[in-house]
Amino acid sequence: MDDAFKPSRRAFLKGSAAVAAGSVAGAAAADTPDPLITELQDWASYTGAGVDETPYGMPISFESHVVRRNVEWLTASPISSINFTPIHALDGTITPQGCAFERHHSGAIELRKEDYRLMINGLVDRPLVFTYDDIERFPRENHVYFCECAANTGMEWAGAQLNGVQFTHGMIHNMEYTGVPLRTLLQEAGADISPDKWVYVEGADASSNGRSIPMEKALDDVLVAFKANGEALRMEHGYPVRLVVPGWEGNMWVKWLRRIEVVDMAVESREETSKYTDVYADGTAQKWTWVMDAKSVITSPSPQMPIKHGPGPLVISGLAWSGHGQITRVDVSKDGGITWETARLGKQGDSKALTRFYLDTNWDGAPMLLQARAIDETGYVQPTKDQLREKRGENSVYHNNCIQTWYVSAEGIAENVEVS
Amino acid sequence: SHDGIYGLGRPALEEEVAAWDVDVLPDGRGLPAGSGDVWTGEEVFADRCASCHGEFAEGVDNWPVLAGGFDTLADEDPVKTVGSYWPHLSTAWDYISRSMPFGEAGTLTADETYAIVAYILYSNDLVDDDFELNNENFADFEMYNMDGFVVDVRPETEYTEWRKEPCMENCKAEATVTMRSVFLVETPPEGGSNSV
């Protein structure tokens, strides 16, 4: 921080006193003048940081809690592991890349654009190798999509586990991607695009994360992306090139994409047999559960976002999304699902993208059981956890899109609970 | 050049495709020539794999268990291993060859990989100790749970049922808390700490 911007000790003490006075005043009428208003503050007198101070900025220090977090006991190694987006503290729909969750199977690798190669081979007329610069010469598109890990909310199958929406629902991010449609590259190589063919995609990292995608999806809306939220992908999100597979489980969004192979059958790789298959109660496993169904969650109030302002106007805010298309409606319940009110969408939702909803309400200070319920353009209504468990049991690991309940106490403290 | 073709990129050479296209399909296509037996596999496994996966592929600490767990898939705590769960042997060969050992991926020879896979089958009591796996007999091997997988049933079992206008009022008699997370995990600390 620039010295000119650093408050003096005297100013710091004065500032602390001002904060204390301000909090005492609260919503009631002030009986003493607020020194933050009546006294000249340093920032209204001295100068701030110069434009040469920060060529690429980080959030202000007061926002240091808005960070990715991990849960050590979830995995054997932080190299093949997950962390969580601080969705409790965000608003709108676009996820800042710097705190957007990571999931790696052999760590985040550093791959220079100069060293990047993309191969397309298999059932193609012309097996090709592209450099990064080649990729940028194809006509490109922009789209906003959510990327949700198949395991998001997966720890919650057997009961309420982790006390924070960041941990229960934070394996997700939503970015505006710039990229080349996969179909363009398939066409360039003269691929056999008949509907019984598959596209196998793999990354440049040691895990490779190979996955099979049916040709119909490959030709539809899959992107070979090189920009997110306006800038290059972050290292941990696949720099310089990743796959974007709209509406489908995050595992298929292969990072550091190095090879696209057209094949006549699914490869049935490790990531689509051992992992990303869902065991139902009778012991049979579901494979190729690609789509992420409609889901929503209230991000505030939530365990990490207690109500601190007391009764009165309250903004209930949250996110909804569906891999089947647009979110058309979100209902909110304050009594654990007995009665529902339809919330307001922050703006019309994009297809297969996060949608923000708000319920502007007046809190009387009584305890609440908060729930949100998403409805998508196919008419699908987000199910309760009991409905899901009735169909699948408790061991399917992935694809838990249940309705989440927060118990909010009279003190405004929120807890992750299950309700009858 | 051709219609709708931009003429970008350059032809991939055979050696390049051979270097990167190493996936093995369920029917065995993609396997290189080679072989390995259980005894060799035991030695290689002890040297390259056992520090994480255990001498008998039973797993160390939180590292994956590769053997056992038969007939547990419908249990309260299923044990999903190569033996009890994986549908295709090709996946084991492909994944080990490409991505194992963790941190030293891609360093096993084809023969070492055959031997390790043979040893994992032996650890799962699926072959005798004199078994040799090679590219000739590979495709004949049938995995225990080969028929345990069905394609996504959600469209039939869930979507048809859940695409209905939902209840808005008096949806149930009461809602009571049946489980609270705070008994299981502490609330994460404030500030920039990284873990719960």
XYZ file of C-alpha atoms in Angstrom:
616
model
C 0.000 0.000 0.000
C 1.160 3.528 -0.789
C 2.345 5.471 2.267
C 0.152 8.415 1.341
C -2.887 6.128 1.618
C -1.947 4.607 4.962
C -3.902 6.152 7.840
C -1.852 7.626 10.671
C -2.104 6.140 14.158
C -4.132 9.128 15.274
C -6.478 8.739 12.360
C -6.800 5.021 13.088
C -7.890 5.665 16.688
C -10.296 8.337 15.541
C -11.672 5.923 12.942
C -12.229 3.175 15.519
C -14.133 5.557 17.769
C -16.236 6.619 14.820
C -17.151 3.013 13.967
C -18.185 2.394 17.585
C -20.342 5.515 17.648
C -21.909 4.561 14.346
C -22.870 1.078 15.492
C -24.460 2.438 18.671
C -26.569 4.770 16.599
C -27.906 1.888 14.480
C -31.315 2.370 12.949
C -32.531 4.651 15.728
C -32.317 8.411 15.402
C -28.806 9.712 16.159
C -28.659 11.840 19.271
C -25.006 12.729 18.818
C -23.516 13.824 15.511
C -21.640 11.075 13.644
C -17.927 11.992 13.614
C -17.548 10.121 10.308
C -19.605 12.971 8.936
C -18.748 15.906 11.181
C -14.969 15.376 11.286
C -12.761 15.658 8.248
C -11.616 12.144 7.322
C -8.145 11.401 5.948
C -9.551 10.107 2.675
C -11.368 13.363 2.106
C -8.217 15.363 2.639
C -5.085 13.403 1.667
C -4.517 11.663 -1.637
C -5.119 8.051 -2.468
C -3.125 5.567 -4.513
C -1.789 6.631 -7.916
C -2.738 4.961 -11.158
C 0.779 3.520 -11.345
C 0.324 1.723 -8.025
C -1.464 -1.443 -9.152
C -1.085 -2.652 -12.753
C -3.337 -5.606 -11.918
C -5.428 -5.206 -8.799
C -6.573 -7.487 -6.027
C -9.710 -6.886 -3.948
C -9.383 -4.346 -1.131
C -8.001 -5.858 2.097
C -11.350 -5.525 3.866
C -12.695 -8.242 1.568
C -10.034 -10.799 2.496
C -12.683 -13.255 3.678
C -14.014 -13.565 0.123
C -11.626 -16.338 -0.826
C -11.598 -19.947 -1.925
C -11.464 -22.393 0.964
C -10.769 -26.105 1.068
C -11.756 -28.884 3.449
C -8.707 -31.013 4.196
C -10.495 -34.185 5.235
C -12.466 -34.487 1.995
C -9.568 -35.867 -0.045
C -6.288 -37.755 0.434
C -4.164 -35.084 -1.225
C -4.619 -31.367 -2.022
C -3.260 -32.133 -5.515
C -6.284 -34.214 -6.447
C -8.844 -32.190 -4.601
C -11.426 -29.441 -4.556
C -11.882 -25.968 -3.155
C -14.953 -23.816 -2.890
C -16.180 -20.536 -4.359
C -17.249 -18.009 -1.670
C -20.768 -17.797 -3.101
C -22.086 -16.603 0.270
C -20.346 -13.247 -0.258
C -20.930 -12.746 -3.993
C -23.871 -11.151 -5.777
C -25.068 -10.960 -9.348
C -24.063 -13.940 -11.464
C -20.500 -13.556 -12.759
C -17.899 -15.309 -10.597
C -14.637 -13.387 -10.132
C -12.004 -15.734 -11.585
C -9.620 -15.246 -8.672
C -11.975 -16.894 -6.191
C -13.712 -19.305 -8.603
C -13.413 -22.894 -7.358
C -10.730 -25.314 -8.478
C -10.866 -29.056 -8.983
C -7.704 -30.788 -10.132
C -6.758 -34.443 -10.361
C -3.017 -33.886 -10.579
C -2.653 -30.224 -9.703
C -2.893 -26.964 -11.645
C -0.227 -27.066 -14.343
C 1.665 -24.192 -15.955
C 1.421 -24.447 -19.725
C 2.726 -21.576 -21.874
C 0.847 -20.591 -25.020
C 4.105 -21.227 -26.938
C 4.186 -24.816 -25.651
C 0.490 -25.437 -26.217
C -0.581 -27.952 -28.864
C -4.059 -29.234 -29.647
C -4.366 -32.452 -31.636
C -7.498 -33.687 -33.364
C -7.366 -37.270 -34.576
C -9.257 -40.527 -34.852
C -12.134 -40.822 -37.328
C -11.196 -37.682 -39.237
C -10.096 -37.081 -42.816
C -7.259 -34.818 -41.707
C -5.606 -35.414 -38.309
C -4.412 -31.944 -37.328
C -2.188 -30.142 -34.851
C -3.079 -26.590 -33.831
C -0.964 -24.057 -32.028
C -2.545 -21.580 -29.636
C -2.317 -18.899 -32.316
C -4.215 -21.138 -34.737
C -7.102 -21.427 -32.274
C -7.459 -17.652 -32.090
C -7.862 -17.446 -35.879
C -11.161 -19.365 -35.955
C -14.428 -17.425 -35.689
C -15.309 -17.156 -32.030
C -18.393 -16.785 -29.833
C -19.222 -15.452 -26.360
C -21.480 -17.272 -23.907
C -22.093 -17.251 -20.150
C -22.337 -20.693 -18.565
C -22.113 -22.269 -15.129
C -19.533 -24.943 -14.420
C -20.748 -27.091 -11.530
C -18.764 -30.009 -10.199
C -20.780 -33.235 -10.326
C -19.931 -33.623 -6.620
C -21.301 -30.220 -5.570
C -23.479 -30.821 -2.480
C -22.291 -34.445 -2.599
C -21.261 -34.497 1.067
C -24.853 -33.683 2.015
C -26.502 -36.888 0.733
C -26.718 -38.607 4.120
C -27.550 -35.501 6.138
C -26.643 -31.907 6.900
C -22.846 -31.869 7.047
C -20.978 -28.670 6.259
C -22.142 -25.440 7.806
C -21.821 -22.878 5.057
C -23.198 -22.422 1.544
C -19.622 -22.005 0.300
C -19.020 -25.635 1.316
C -22.408 -27.138 0.499
C -22.842 -25.406 -2.880
C -19.539 -23.692 -3.777
C -18.163 -26.171 -6.331
C -19.496 -23.857 -9.010
C -18.511 -20.846 -11.050
C -20.151 -18.859 -13.809
C -18.144 -17.019 -16.437
C -18.471 -15.371 -19.796
C -16.425 -17.533 -22.167
C -14.888 -16.649 -25.468
C -14.059 -19.592 -27.644
C -14.413 -21.552 -30.845
C -17.306 -24.008 -31.238
C -16.031 -27.582 -31.078
C -18.007 -28.280 -34.251
C -15.767 -25.813 -36.113
C -12.654 -27.805 -35.231
C -14.378 -31.113 -36.050
C -15.312 -29.690 -39.434
C -11.785 -28.423 -40.005
C -10.449 -31.960 -39.541
C -13.190 -33.522 -41.668
C -14.526 -35.545 -38.756
C -17.100 -38.311 -39.098
C -19.955 -36.546 -37.353
C -22.569 -39.276 -37.643
C -24.699 -39.480 -34.497
C -23.319 -42.814 -33.271
C -19.808 -41.361 -33.011
C -18.159 -40.014 -29.856
C -15.618 -37.330 -29.133
C -12.984 -38.231 -26.553
C -11.288 -35.216 -24.981
C -8.278 -35.134 -22.703
C -6.074 -32.618 -20.956
C -2.312 -32.050 -20.989
C -1.936 -32.738 -17.270
C -0.809 -36.038 -15.749
C -4.356 -37.048 -14.829
C -5.488 -36.308 -18.418
C -9.109 -36.346 -17.216
C -10.243 -38.027 -20.437
C -14.007 -38.058 -21.052
C -16.285 -39.231 -23.860
C -18.876 -36.845 -25.283
C -21.614 -38.012 -27.666
C -21.420 -36.399 -31.103
C -24.815 -34.698 -30.781
C -23.571 -32.628 -27.817
C -20.185 -31.989 -29.435
C -21.921 -30.457 -32.441
C -24.401 -28.496 -30.345
C -22.919 -25.960 -27.922
C -19.519 -27.197 -26.713
C -16.834 -24.504 -26.839
C -13.057 -24.684 -27.025
C -12.524 -21.631 -24.832
C -9.490 -19.433 -24.317
C -10.930 -16.405 -22.494
C -13.105 -16.138 -19.418
C -14.671 -12.968 -18.064
C -12.757 -11.011 -20.696
C -9.232 -12.216 -19.989
C -7.146 -15.324 -20.489
C -8.150 -18.356 -18.467
C -6.470 -18.588 -15.088
C -3.790 -21.263 -14.756
C -6.002 -23.230 -12.383
C -8.918 -23.067 -14.826
C -7.043 -24.548 -17.771
C -4.791 -21.848 -19.264
C -4.496 -21.435 -22.146
C -7.416 -23.548 -23.488
C -10.229 -25.498 -21.846
C -13.409 -27.189 -22.917
C -16.763 -25.627 -21.980
C -19.624 -28.144 -21.942
C -22.778 -26.121 -21.192
C -25.171 -27.592 -18.647
C -23.086 -30.734 -18.149
C -21.101 -31.885 -15.118
C -17.909 -29.948 -14.480
C -15.664 -32.982 -14.837
C -16.266 -32.909 -18.597
C -14.974 -29.331 -18.874
C -11.491 -30.665 -19.654
C -8.764 -28.160 -18.788
C -5.435 -27.680 -20.569
C -7.191 -29.401 -23.496
C -4.598 -31.169 -25.655
C -6.432 -33.756 -27.720
C -9.806 -34.334 -29.362
C -10.364 -37.800 -30.791
C -13.346 -38.964 -32.808
C -14.134 -42.559 -31.847
C -16.828 -45.139 -32.682
C -17.597 -45.928 -29.038
C -17.235 -44.317 -25.634
C -13.756 -44.847 -24.233
C -15.241 -45.534 -20.766
C -12.237 -43.927 -19.143
C -11.584 -43.889 -15.413
C -13.489 -40.601 -15.091
C -16.645 -42.162 -16.528
C -16.515 -45.596 -14.848
C -14.789 -45.523 -11.471
C -15.720 -41.860 -10.987
C -18.701 -39.803 -12.180
C -20.955 -42.842 -12.075
C -23.752 -42.809 -9.518
C -24.552 -45.878 -7.405
C -28.225 -46.118 -6.571
C -29.667 -47.891 -3.533
C -30.001 -51.271 -5.268
C -26.277 -51.273 -6.123
C -26.662 -50.552 -9.837
C -24.609 -47.667 -11.142
C -25.811 -44.928 -13.446
C -23.303 -44.003 -16.114
C -23.246 -40.965 -18.398
C -25.256 -38.795 -16.013
C -24.059 -35.739 -17.845
C -26.681 -33.051 -17.261
C -26.771 -30.995 -14.067
C -30.448 -30.677 -13.127
C -32.191 -27.488 -11.947
C -30.913 -26.323 -8.579
C -30.934 -23.276 -6.357
C -29.662 -22.115 -2.992
C -30.128 -19.087 -0.775
C -26.708 -17.482 -0.374
C -27.824 -14.857 2.157
C -28.914 -15.300 4.867
C -26.831 -18.459 5.241
C -24.483 -19.836 7.915
C -21.627 -17.565 6.792
C -24.017 -14.628 6.304
C -26.036 -14.179 9.514
C -28.622 -11.398 9.777
C -26.880 -8.659 11.756
C -29.373 -5.812 11.282
C -32.300 -7.122 13.323
C -35.951 -7.221 12.243
C -37.220 -5.121 9.371
C -36.421 -5.082 5.670
C -34.423 -8.169 4.651
C -33.058 -9.143 1.256
C -33.105 -12.899 0.757
C -30.701 -13.504 -2.086
C -29.632 -16.603 -3.932
C -28.618 -18.410 -7.091
C -30.522 -20.750 -9.385
C -29.327 -22.688 -12.421
C -30.252 -25.558 -14.711
C -28.341 -27.655 -17.210
C -31.549 -28.038 -19.202
C -31.844 -24.348 -20.130
C -33.159 -21.150 -18.604
C -34.391 -20.679 -15.066
C -37.938 -19.383 -15.389
C -38.923 -19.109 -11.719
C -37.618 -19.442 -8.195
C -39.902 -19.912 -5.182
C -38.795 -19.152 -1.638
C -40.240 -20.578 1.588
C -39.657 -19.135 5.035
C -41.425 -21.969 6.880
C -39.604 -25.054 5.642
C -41.734 -25.656 2.574
C -45.266 -25.236 3.936
C -45.887 -22.039 1.971
C -43.979 -20.557 -0.951
C -43.647 -17.099 -2.518
C -42.268 -16.509 -5.978
C -39.011 -14.562 -5.905
C -37.820 -11.864 -8.319
C -35.062 -12.658 -10.822
C -32.198 -10.142 -10.827
C -32.438 -10.317 -14.599
C -33.794 -12.797 -17.109
C -31.604 -15.867 -16.773
C -29.232 -16.988 -19.516
C -29.569 -20.584 -20.645
C -27.379 -22.973 -18.619
C -26.056 -20.065 -16.564
C -26.352 -18.854 -12.989
C -29.421 -16.718 -12.366
C -29.717 -14.387 -9.375
C -32.969 -14.196 -7.428
C -34.160 -11.929 -4.632
C -37.041 -12.027 -2.207
C -37.417 -8.588 -0.632
C -39.163 -9.279 2.608
C -39.883 -7.846 6.037
C -38.442 -10.018 8.808
C -40.459 -9.982 12.034
C -37.568 -11.473 14.011
C -39.131 -14.924 14.346
C -37.074 -18.020 13.455
C -37.292 -19.101 9.812
C -36.687 -22.263 7.828
C -35.487 -20.810 4.527
C -35.684 -22.770 1.299
C -35.464 -21.981 -2.405
C -36.939 -24.052 -5.243
C -35.886 -23.573 -8.857
C -38.036 -24.216 -11.913
C -36.515 -24.372 -15.399
C -37.879 -23.872 -18.897
C -38.698 -27.585 -19.228
C -41.045 -27.293 -16.243
C -38.715 -29.324 -14.025
C -39.118 -28.421 -10.355
C -36.108 -28.784 -8.048
C -36.811 -31.744 -5.717
C -36.411 -32.088 -1.962
C -33.590 -34.218 -0.583
C -36.133 -36.824 0.508
C -37.543 -37.028 -3.014
C -34.030 -37.581 -4.363
C -33.142 -40.165 -1.731
C -36.347 -42.054 -2.461
C -35.214 -42.422 -6.082
C -31.515 -42.947 -5.557
C -30.634 -43.801 -1.968
C -27.754 -42.067 -0.166
C -24.679 -43.334 -2.013
C -24.876 -41.823 -5.467
C -22.217 -39.238 -4.474
C -22.879 -36.939 -7.437
C -25.784 -34.843 -8.741
C -27.331 -33.747 -5.458
C -29.618 -30.889 -6.536
C -31.871 -31.034 -3.477
C -33.645 -28.094 -1.882
C -31.377 -26.689 0.855
C -32.777 -25.553 4.209
C -31.264 -22.877 6.460
C -32.631 -22.512 9.977
C -32.440 -18.832 10.952
C -32.723 -18.156 14.679
C -34.307 -15.115 16.308
C -30.747 -13.819 16.719
C -30.246 -14.055 12.956
C -27.813 -17.002 13.115
C -28.246 -19.430 10.212
C -27.557 -23.162 10.286
C -27.514 -25.958 7.737
C -30.360 -28.291 8.668
C -32.664 -30.946 7.293
C -36.400 -30.684 7.881
C -39.210 -33.220 7.923
C -9.171 -25.078 -49.733
C -12.392 -27.054 -48.989
C -15.749 -25.400 -48.420
C -16.140 -24.038 -44.911
C -12.594 -25.033 -44.032
C -10.208 -22.396 -42.802
C -7.007 -24.245 -43.600
C -5.671 -23.700 -40.109
C -3.388 -26.109 -38.303
C -1.110 -28.625 -39.967
C -1.309 -32.383 -40.515
C -0.519 -34.436 -37.398
C 2.400 -36.784 -37.988
C 2.122 -40.486 -37.193
C 4.722 -40.265 -34.443
C 2.807 -37.405 -32.817
C -0.498 -39.255 -32.865
C 1.233 -42.352 -31.491
C 2.736 -40.312 -28.640
C -0.542 -38.774 -27.491
C -3.270 -41.174 -28.600
C -2.687 -43.939 -26.067
C -6.245 -44.548 -24.910
C -7.524 -48.113 -24.714
C -11.116 -48.898 -25.622
C -13.294 -51.416 -23.717
C -12.797 -53.937 -26.544
C -9.021 -53.744 -26.132
C -8.270 -51.605 -29.153
C -5.322 -49.348 -28.445
C -3.346 -51.842 -26.357
C 0.346 -52.133 -27.218
C 2.000 -55.519 -27.532
C 3.340 -56.793 -24.229
C 2.712 -58.981 -21.233
C 3.173 -59.249 -17.488
C 2.452 -61.878 -14.843
C 1.222 -61.696 -11.254
C 4.660 -62.291 -9.681
C 6.311 -59.561 -11.703
C 3.327 -57.373 -10.922
C 3.762 -57.937 -7.203
C 7.351 -56.689 -7.412
C 6.514 -53.651 -9.519
C 3.512 -52.865 -7.335
C 5.612 -53.051 -4.165
C 8.151 -50.705 -5.721
C 5.876 -48.172 -7.458
C 2.378 -48.396 -5.944
C 2.259 -49.911 -2.461
C 3.329 -46.788 -0.549
C -0.134 -45.337 -1.247
C -2.255 -48.330 -2.225
C -0.854 -50.871 0.272
C 1.040 -54.158 -0.257
C -2.207 -55.919 -1.124
C -3.885 -52.999 -2.933
C -5.973 -52.445 0.185
C -5.181 -48.698 0.388
C -3.134 -46.678 2.910
C -4.793 -43.897 4.924
C -7.206 -42.076 2.606
C -5.597 -43.344 -0.605
C -7.816 -45.410 -2.885
C -8.539 -49.060 -2.138
C -8.017 -51.120 -5.306
C -9.093 -54.553 -4.084
C -11.995 -56.160 -2.295
C -15.440 -54.773 -1.516
C -17.306 -57.400 -3.532
C -21.093 -57.310 -3.211
C -21.107 -54.143 -1.116
C -22.585 -51.800 -3.726
C -26.053 -51.895 -2.184
C -24.690 -51.576 1.357
C -24.784 -48.519 3.557
C -21.083 -47.949 2.808
C -20.203 -49.402 -0.601
C -16.544 -50.240 -1.242
C -15.960 -49.445 -4.894
C -12.706 -51.017 -6.126
C -11.269 -52.187 -9.431
C -12.537 -55.645 -8.522
C -15.932 -54.856 -7.063
C -16.947 -51.933 -9.266
C -14.996 -51.227 -12.438
C -16.789 -52.512 -15.558
C -13.834 -52.762 -17.977
C -10.265 -53.961 -17.591
C -9.256 -51.542 -20.369
C -9.877 -48.644 -17.999
C -7.409 -49.998 -15.447
C -4.682 -50.475 -18.044
C -5.355 -47.100 -19.675
C -5.493 -45.113 -16.437
C -2.459 -46.762 -14.825
C -0.407 -46.421 -17.992
C -1.286 -42.764 -18.480
C -1.747 -41.302 -15.019
C -0.046 -43.488 -12.410
C 2.013 -43.498 -10.229
C 0.594 -40.267 -8.822
C 3.322 -37.673 -9.286
C 5.307 -39.841 -11.721
C 2.708 -40.483 -14.396
C 3.665 -41.912 -17.758
C 6.853 -43.616 -16.530
C 5.643 -47.245 -16.598
C 6.531 -49.491 -19.533
C 3.786 -51.467 -21.280
C 5.040 -54.718 -19.716
C 5.102 -53.155 -16.243
C 1.539 -51.971 -16.755
C 0.375 -55.459 -17.815
C 2.102 -56.878 -14.743
C 0.538 -54.344 -12.357
C -2.920 -54.962 -13.791
C -2.385 -58.725 -13.427
C -1.387 -58.200 -9.797
C -4.464 -56.038 -9.100
C -6.655 -58.800 -10.547
C -4.855 -61.287 -8.296
C -5.346 -58.995 -5.276
C -9.041 -59.113 -6.076
C -8.987 -62.940 -6.208
C -10.061 -62.758 -9.834
C -7.061 -64.717 -11.221
C -4.642 -67.343 -9.913
C -1.080 -66.508 -8.972
C 0.280 -67.978 -12.224
C -1.823 -65.665 -14.406
C -0.144 -63.696 -17.177
C -1.919 -60.807 -18.833
C -1.019 -59.821 -22.384
C -2.465 -58.005 -25.359
C -3.749 -61.330 -26.757
C -5.828 -62.494 -23.776
C -6.774 -59.031 -22.518
C -10.119 -58.626 -24.286
C -11.316 -62.040 -23.026
C -11.218 -60.972 -19.399
C -14.654 -60.224 -17.975
C -14.893 -57.903 -15.004
C -17.027 -58.819 -12.013
C -19.312 -55.758 -12.285
C -19.392 -55.553 -16.086
C -23.202 -55.577 -16.072
C -23.572 -53.205 -13.122
C -23.936 -50.010 -15.155
C -27.000 -48.567 -16.871
C -27.295 -45.324 -18.819
C -28.731 -42.360 -16.861
C -32.304 -43.243 -15.869
C -33.297 -39.760 -14.676
C -35.350 -38.913 -17.791
C -37.676 -41.854 -17.094
C -37.650 -42.061 -13.297
C -37.436 -38.397 -12.326
C -38.065 -35.845 -15.081
C -41.480 -37.207 -16.014
C -42.549 -37.031 -12.383
C -41.030 -33.698 -11.421
C -42.148 -31.546 -14.348
C -45.386 -30.505 -12.623
C -46.670 -27.253 -11.194
C -45.560 -27.361 -7.538
C -47.570 -26.744 -4.359
C -47.532 -23.145 -3.080
C -49.665 -23.210 0.102
C -50.408 -25.716 2.867
C -47.886 -28.048 1.242
C -47.434 -30.063 4.412
C -48.739 -30.060 7.978
C -45.528 -28.943 9.629
C -41.788 -28.596 9.129
C -39.484 -29.589 11.958
C -35.713 -29.773 12.057
C -34.530 -33.397 11.823
C -30.771 -32.820 11.501
C -28.355 -29.976 12.216
C -24.920 -29.685 10.677
C -23.409 -27.779 13.570
C -22.953 -31.029 15.476
C -20.630 -32.331 12.782
C -18.478 -29.488 11.508
C -17.372 -26.301 13.155
C -18.351 -23.028 11.566
C -15.415 -21.926 9.413
C -13.254 -19.242 10.951
C -13.537 -15.640 9.820
C -10.733 -14.147 7.769
C -8.478 -15.689 5.174
C -7.943 -19.120 6.663
C -7.897 -21.878 4.115
C -9.637 -24.742 5.757
C -12.500 -25.739 7.973
